[in-house]
C-alpha positions as YAML, in Angstrom:
chain: A
units: angstrom
residues:
- id: 1
  name: MET
  ca: [148.69, 64.42, 132.56]
- id: 2
  name: LEU
  ca: [146.84, 62.11, 130.24]
- id: 3
  name: PRO
  ca: [148.49, 59.14, 128.40]
- id: 4
  name: ILE
  ca: [148.83, 59.88, 124.76]
- id: 5
  name: ARG
  ca: [146.57, 57.13, 123.67]
- id: 6
  name: THR
  ca: [143.69, 58.79, 125.79]
- id: 7
  name: LEU
  ca: [144.51, 62.35, 124.62]
- id: 8
  name: VAL
  ca: [144.41, 61.05, 120.79]
- id: 9
  name: THR
  ca: [141.04, 59.39, 121.62]
- id: 10
  name: VAL
  ca: [139.59, 62.60, 123.27]
- id: 11
  name: VAL
  ca: [140.74, 64.75, 120.29]
- id: 12
  name: PHE
  ca: [139.62, 62.52, 117.84]
- id: 13
  name: ALA
  ca: [136.00, 62.06, 119.48]
- id: 14
  name: ALA
  ca: [135.78, 65.91, 119.68]
- id: 15
  name: LEU
  ca: [136.75, 66.29, 115.92]
- id: 16
  name: ILE
  ca: [134.05, 63.67, 114.96]
- id: 17
  name: SER
  ca: [131.28, 65.31, 116.92]
- id: 18
  name: THR
  ca: [131.58, 68.43, 114.94]
- id: 19
  name: VAL
  ca: [131.34, 66.77, 111.45]
- id: 20
  name: PRO
  ca: [127.99, 65.42, 110.46]
- id: 21
  name: LEU
  ca: [128.60, 61.81, 110.04]
- id: 22
  name: SER
  ca: [125.51, 61.03, 107.74]
- id: 23
  name: ALA
  ca: [125.35, 64.15, 105.37]
- id: 24
  name: ALA
  ca: [123.19, 62.75, 102.43]
- id: 25
  name: ASP
  ca: [122.40, 63.99, 99.02]
- id: 26
  name: TYR
  ca: [118.81, 64.05, 97.78]
- id: 27
  name: TYR
  ca: [117.60, 64.61, 94.43]
- id: 28
  name: VAL
  ca: [114.09, 66.04, 93.09]
- id: 29
  name: SER
  ca: [112.80, 66.01, 89.60]
- id: 30
  name: PRO
  ca: [109.11, 66.60, 88.44]
- id: 31
  name: GLU
  ca: [109.53, 63.39, 86.59]
- id: 32
  name: GLY
  ca: [110.56, 61.54, 89.91]
- id: 33
  name: SER
  ca: [108.23, 59.89, 92.44]
- id: 34
  name: ASP
  ca: [108.05, 60.51, 96.34]
- id: 35
  name: ASP
  ca: [108.10, 56.74, 96.45]
- id: 36
  name: ASN
  ca: [111.53, 56.69, 95.30]
- id: 37
  name: ALA
  ca: [114.73, 56.84, 97.43]
- id: 38
  name: GLY
  ca: [115.60, 60.32, 96.49]
- id: 39
  name: THR
  ca: [118.90, 59.41, 94.67]
- id: 40
  name: GLU
  ca: [120.09, 60.74, 91.38]
- id: 41
  name: SER
  ca: [118.79, 57.85, 89.31]
- id: 42
  name: LYS
  ca: [115.57, 57.80, 91.44]
- id: 43
  name: PRO
  ca: [114.73, 61.15, 92.48]
- id: 44
  name: PHE
  ca: [111.76, 62.51, 94.49]
- id: 45
  name: GLN
  ca: [108.97, 64.18, 92.80]
- id: 46
  name: THR
  ca: [108.09, 66.97, 95.15]
- id: 47
  name: LEU
  ca: [110.19, 69.50, 97.11]
- id: 48
  name: GLN
  ca: [108.13, 68.99, 100.19]
- id: 49
  name: HIS
  ca: [108.88, 65.42, 100.34]
- id: 50
  name: ALA
  ca: [112.65, 66.30, 100.17]
- id: 51
  name: ASN
  ca: [112.06, 68.57, 103.22]
- id: 52
  name: SER
  ca: [110.72, 65.65, 105.21]
- id: 53
  name: ALA
  ca: [113.91, 63.58, 104.51]
- id: 54
  name: VAL
  ca: [116.42, 66.12, 105.06]
- id: 55
  name: LYS
  ca: [118.88, 66.41, 108.16]
- id: 56
  name: PRO
  ca: [121.49, 68.81, 109.13]
- id: 57
  name: GLY
  ca: [124.41, 68.76, 106.69]
- id: 58
  name: ASP
  ca: [122.19, 67.29, 103.85]
- id: 59
  name: THR
  ca: [122.11, 68.84, 100.33]
- id: 60
  name: VAL
  ca: [118.73, 68.68, 98.11]
- id: 61
  name: TRP
  ca: [119.80, 68.93, 94.46]
- id: 62
  name: ILE
  ca: [116.82, 70.29, 92.39]
- id: 63
  name: MET
  ca: [116.79, 69.18, 88.75]
- id: 64
  name: GLU
  ca: [115.25, 70.84, 85.57]
- id: 65
  name: GLY
  ca: [111.65, 71.54, 85.50]
- id: 66
  name: VAL
  ca: [108.94, 73.92, 86.95]
- id: 67
  name: TYR
  ca: [107.72, 73.25, 90.46]
- id: 68
  name: ARG
  ca: [104.26, 74.28, 91.69]
- id: 69
  name: ASN
  ca: [102.57, 74.00, 94.89]
- id: 70
  name: ALA
  ca: [100.75, 70.74, 95.35]
- id: 71
  name: GLU
  ca: [96.84, 70.72, 94.64]
- id: 72
  name: THR
  ca: [94.89, 69.03, 97.22]
- id: 73
  name: VAL
  ca: [91.41, 67.37, 97.20]
- id: 74
  name: ASP
  ca: [90.21, 70.15, 99.46]
- id: 75
  name: GLY
  ca: [91.40, 73.07, 97.31]
- id: 76
  name: PRO
  ca: [94.17, 74.60, 95.45]
- id: 77
  name: GLY
  ca: [97.03, 73.43, 97.56]
- id: 78
  name: THR
  ca: [99.45, 74.94, 99.91]
- id: 79
  name: ASN
  ca: [100.60, 78.52, 100.84]
- id: 80
  name: SER
  ca: [104.02, 78.03, 99.15]
- id: 81
  name: VAL
  ca: [105.80, 75.60, 96.58]
- id: 82
  name: LEU
  ca: [108.22, 74.63, 99.36]
- id: 83
  name: ASP
  ca: [107.63, 75.02, 103.17]
- id: 84
  name: ILE
  ca: [111.20, 74.55, 104.72]
- id: 85
  name: THR
  ca: [110.94, 73.41, 108.27]
- id: 86
  name: THR
  ca: [113.87, 71.47, 108.93]
- id: 87
  name: SER
  ca: [116.58, 73.34, 110.20]
- id: 88
  name: GLY
  ca: [120.49, 72.82, 109.83]
- id: 89
  name: THR
  ca: [122.89, 73.51, 112.69]
- id: 90
  name: PRO
  ca: [125.69, 76.21, 112.73]
- id: 91
  name: ASP
  ca: [128.15, 73.39, 111.70]
- id: 92
  name: ALA
  ca: [125.84, 71.50, 109.27]
- id: 93
  name: TRP
  ca: [123.76, 73.71, 107.02]
- id: 94
  name: ILE
  ca: [121.11, 72.14, 104.85]
- id: 95
  name: THR
  ca: [121.60, 73.09, 101.17]
- id: 96
  name: TRP
  ca: [118.77, 73.49, 98.36]
- id: 97
  name: ARG
  ca: [120.84, 73.71, 95.12]
- id: 98
  name: ALA
  ca: [120.08, 73.84, 91.49]
- id: 99
  name: TYR
  ca: [121.37, 70.40, 90.03]
- id: 100
  name: LYS
  ca: [124.55, 70.77, 87.84]
- id: 101
  name: ASP
  ca: [123.86, 73.10, 84.88]
- id: 102
  name: HIS
  ca: [120.21, 72.94, 85.58]
- id: 103
  name: LYS
  ca: [117.81, 75.79, 86.05]
- id: 104
  name: PRO
  ca: [114.85, 74.86, 88.16]
- id: 105
  name: GLU
  ca: [111.93, 77.22, 88.76]
- id: 106
  name: LEU
  ca: [109.72, 77.50, 91.49]
- id: 107
  name: LEU
  ca: [106.35, 78.91, 90.22]
- id: 108
  name: ALA
  ca: [104.44, 80.51, 92.92]
- id: 109
  name: ILE
  ca: [100.78, 80.83, 91.17]
- id: 110
  name: GLY
  ca: [97.92, 79.66, 93.34]
- id: 111
  name: CYS
  ca: [99.82, 80.12, 96.53]
- id: 112
  name: TRP
  ca: [101.42, 82.98, 98.66]
- id: 113
  name: GLN
  ca: [105.01, 82.26, 97.95]
- id: 114
  name: ALA
  ca: [107.56, 80.29, 96.10]
- id: 115
  name: ILE
  ca: [109.69, 79.39, 99.46]
- id: 116
  name: ASN
  ca: [108.34, 79.79, 102.96]
- id: 117
  name: LEU
  ca: [111.39, 79.64, 105.22]
- id: 118
  name: ASN
  ca: [110.58, 78.29, 108.79]
- id: 119
  name: ALA
  ca: [114.10, 77.10, 109.63]
- id: 120
  name: SER
  ca: [117.59, 78.29, 110.24]
- id: 121
  name: TYR
  ca: [121.03, 77.48, 108.72]
- id: 122
  name: ILE
  ca: [119.60, 76.93, 105.14]
- id: 123
  name: VAL
  ca: [121.44, 77.56, 101.78]
- id: 124
  name: ILE
  ca: [119.14, 78.31, 98.79]
- id: 125
  name: ASP
  ca: [121.35, 78.27, 95.39]
- id: 126
  name: GLY
  ca: [120.77, 78.53, 91.67]
- id: 127
  name: LEU
  ca: [116.87, 78.52, 91.97]
- id: 128
  name: THR
  ca: [114.68, 80.65, 89.96]
- id: 129
  name: LEU
  ca: [111.60, 81.93, 92.13]
- id: 130
  name: THR
  ca: [108.68, 83.36, 90.13]
- id: 131
  name: GLY
  ca: [105.83, 84.98, 91.63]
- id: 132
  name: ASN
  ca: [102.19, 85.89, 90.55]
- id: 133
  name: ASN
  ca: [103.12, 89.28, 89.19]
- id: 134
  name: GLU
  ca: [101.59, 88.81, 85.66]
- id: 135
  name: ASN
  ca: [98.17, 88.19, 87.39]
- id: 136
  name: VAL
  ca: [98.20, 91.21, 89.48]
- id: 137
  name: HIS
  ca: [96.71, 94.38, 87.96]
- id: 138
  name: LEU
  ca: [97.43, 97.96, 88.84]
- id: 139
  name: HIS
  ca: [94.06, 98.69, 90.18]
- id: 140
  name: LEU
  ca: [94.14, 95.40, 92.54]
- id: 141
  name: ALA
  ca: [97.55, 96.43, 93.91]
- id: 142
  name: GLU
  ca: [96.36, 99.95, 94.65]
- id: 143
  name: ARG
  ca: [93.27, 98.69, 96.19]
- id: 144
  name: ASN
  ca: [95.55, 96.45, 98.69]
- id: 145
  name: GLY
  ca: [98.17, 99.05, 98.94]
- id: 146
  name: GLU
  ca: [99.59, 100.86, 101.96]
- id: 147
  name: VAL
  ca: [97.18, 101.53, 104.68]
- id: 148
  name: ASN
  ca: [97.65, 104.98, 106.50]
- id: 149
  name: VAL
  ca: [97.28, 103.37, 110.10]
- id: 150
  name: PRO
  ca: [96.74, 106.85, 111.95]
- id: 151
  name: ALA
  ca: [94.37, 108.12, 109.55]
- id: 152
  name: THR
  ca: [92.37, 104.79, 109.56]
- id: 153
  name: LEU
  ca: [92.13, 104.65, 113.51]
- id: 154
  name: ALA
  ca: [91.12, 108.43, 113.59]
- id: 155
  name: ALA
  ca: [88.30, 107.41, 111.05]
- id: 156
  name: TRP
  ca: [87.26, 104.51, 113.31]
- id: 157
  name: GLU
  ca: [87.36, 106.84, 116.38]
- id: 158
  name: ALA
  ca: [85.23, 109.58, 114.65]
- id: 159
  name: GLU
  ca: [82.75, 106.82, 113.96]
- id: 160
  name: ALA
  ca: [82.80, 105.54, 117.44]
- id: 161
  name: MET
  ca: [84.11, 102.27, 115.96]
- id: 162
  name: THR
  ca: [86.88, 101.78, 118.75]
- id: 163
  name: GLU
  ca: [87.42, 102.66, 122.30]
- id: 164
  name: ALA
  ca: [90.23, 105.03, 122.99]
- id: 165
  name: VAL
  ca: [93.47, 103.96, 121.56]
- id: 166
  name: ASP
  ca: [96.83, 104.17, 123.26]
- id: 167
  name: TYR
  ca: [99.22, 105.35, 120.79]
- id: 168
  name: SER
  ca: [102.35, 105.16, 123.18]
- id: 169
  name: ALA
  ca: [102.76, 101.29, 122.09]
- id: 170
  name: THR
  ca: [103.02, 102.31, 118.33]
- id: 171
  name: PRO
  ca: [106.61, 103.62, 117.72]
- id: 172
  name: ASN
  ca: [107.12, 106.31, 115.27]
- id: 173
  name: GLN
  ca: [103.28, 106.95, 115.02]
- id: 174
  name: ASP
  ca: [101.85, 110.22, 116.33]
- id: 175
  name: ARG
  ca: [98.07, 110.52, 117.43]
- id: 176
  name: PRO
  ca: [96.38, 112.17, 114.16]
- id: 177
  name: THR
  ca: [95.45, 115.86, 114.28]
- id: 178
  name: GLU
  ca: [92.38, 117.48, 113.96]
- id: 179
  name: ALA
  ca: [93.46, 118.09, 110.20]
- id: 180
  name: GLY
  ca: [94.64, 114.60, 110.00]
- id: 181
  name: ALA
  ca: [91.37, 113.20, 111.30]
- id: 182
  name: ALA
  ca: [89.42, 115.19, 108.54]
- id: 183
  name: ALA
  ca: [91.80, 113.74, 105.83]
- id: 184
  name: ALA
  ca: [91.04, 110.30, 107.52]
- id: 185
  name: ALA
  ca: [87.43, 110.26, 106.17]
- id: 186
  name: THR
  ca: [88.56, 108.53, 103.22]
- id: 187
  name: PRO
  ca: [91.35, 106.27, 104.40]
- id: 188
  name: ARG
  ca: [93.47, 104.45, 101.73]
...
């Protein structure tokens, strides 16, 4: 049997190891600077810079404003306004949250999405994510719409553009029938 003092030390050490010791709060504002410390009075300017600073258990407080993807010298910018790449842990999630009574907006214009989530154990709370819908017209959406895979493959086979296709690797897709192949002459 362990002495009480040793037992208390072991239990205390076990409890401490499950609680993040250095959970931090970071702040982001469009009027901030990425040279700042990310504090409430000296916030970062970009969400991406906050992503590079966070660790499991941290919270990023996003202040009022519109956040867009960063433009670069080489082109229009990244594929997203925020690319979350740092994971939390099961016991220490990373939280991205709107600052008290603020309504920040992540505006995905000129990029693919507002948030690209490449991490685990993440909480996103109180943010408005706005896409590029007002710049997408019906005729463009229809032109880029759903592709009928079996009909397209049948059309390619009919034009000898592909070798024999093994349909067994594609679940829920039957080989097109002759009638389907005729309809495939004009794939969507």
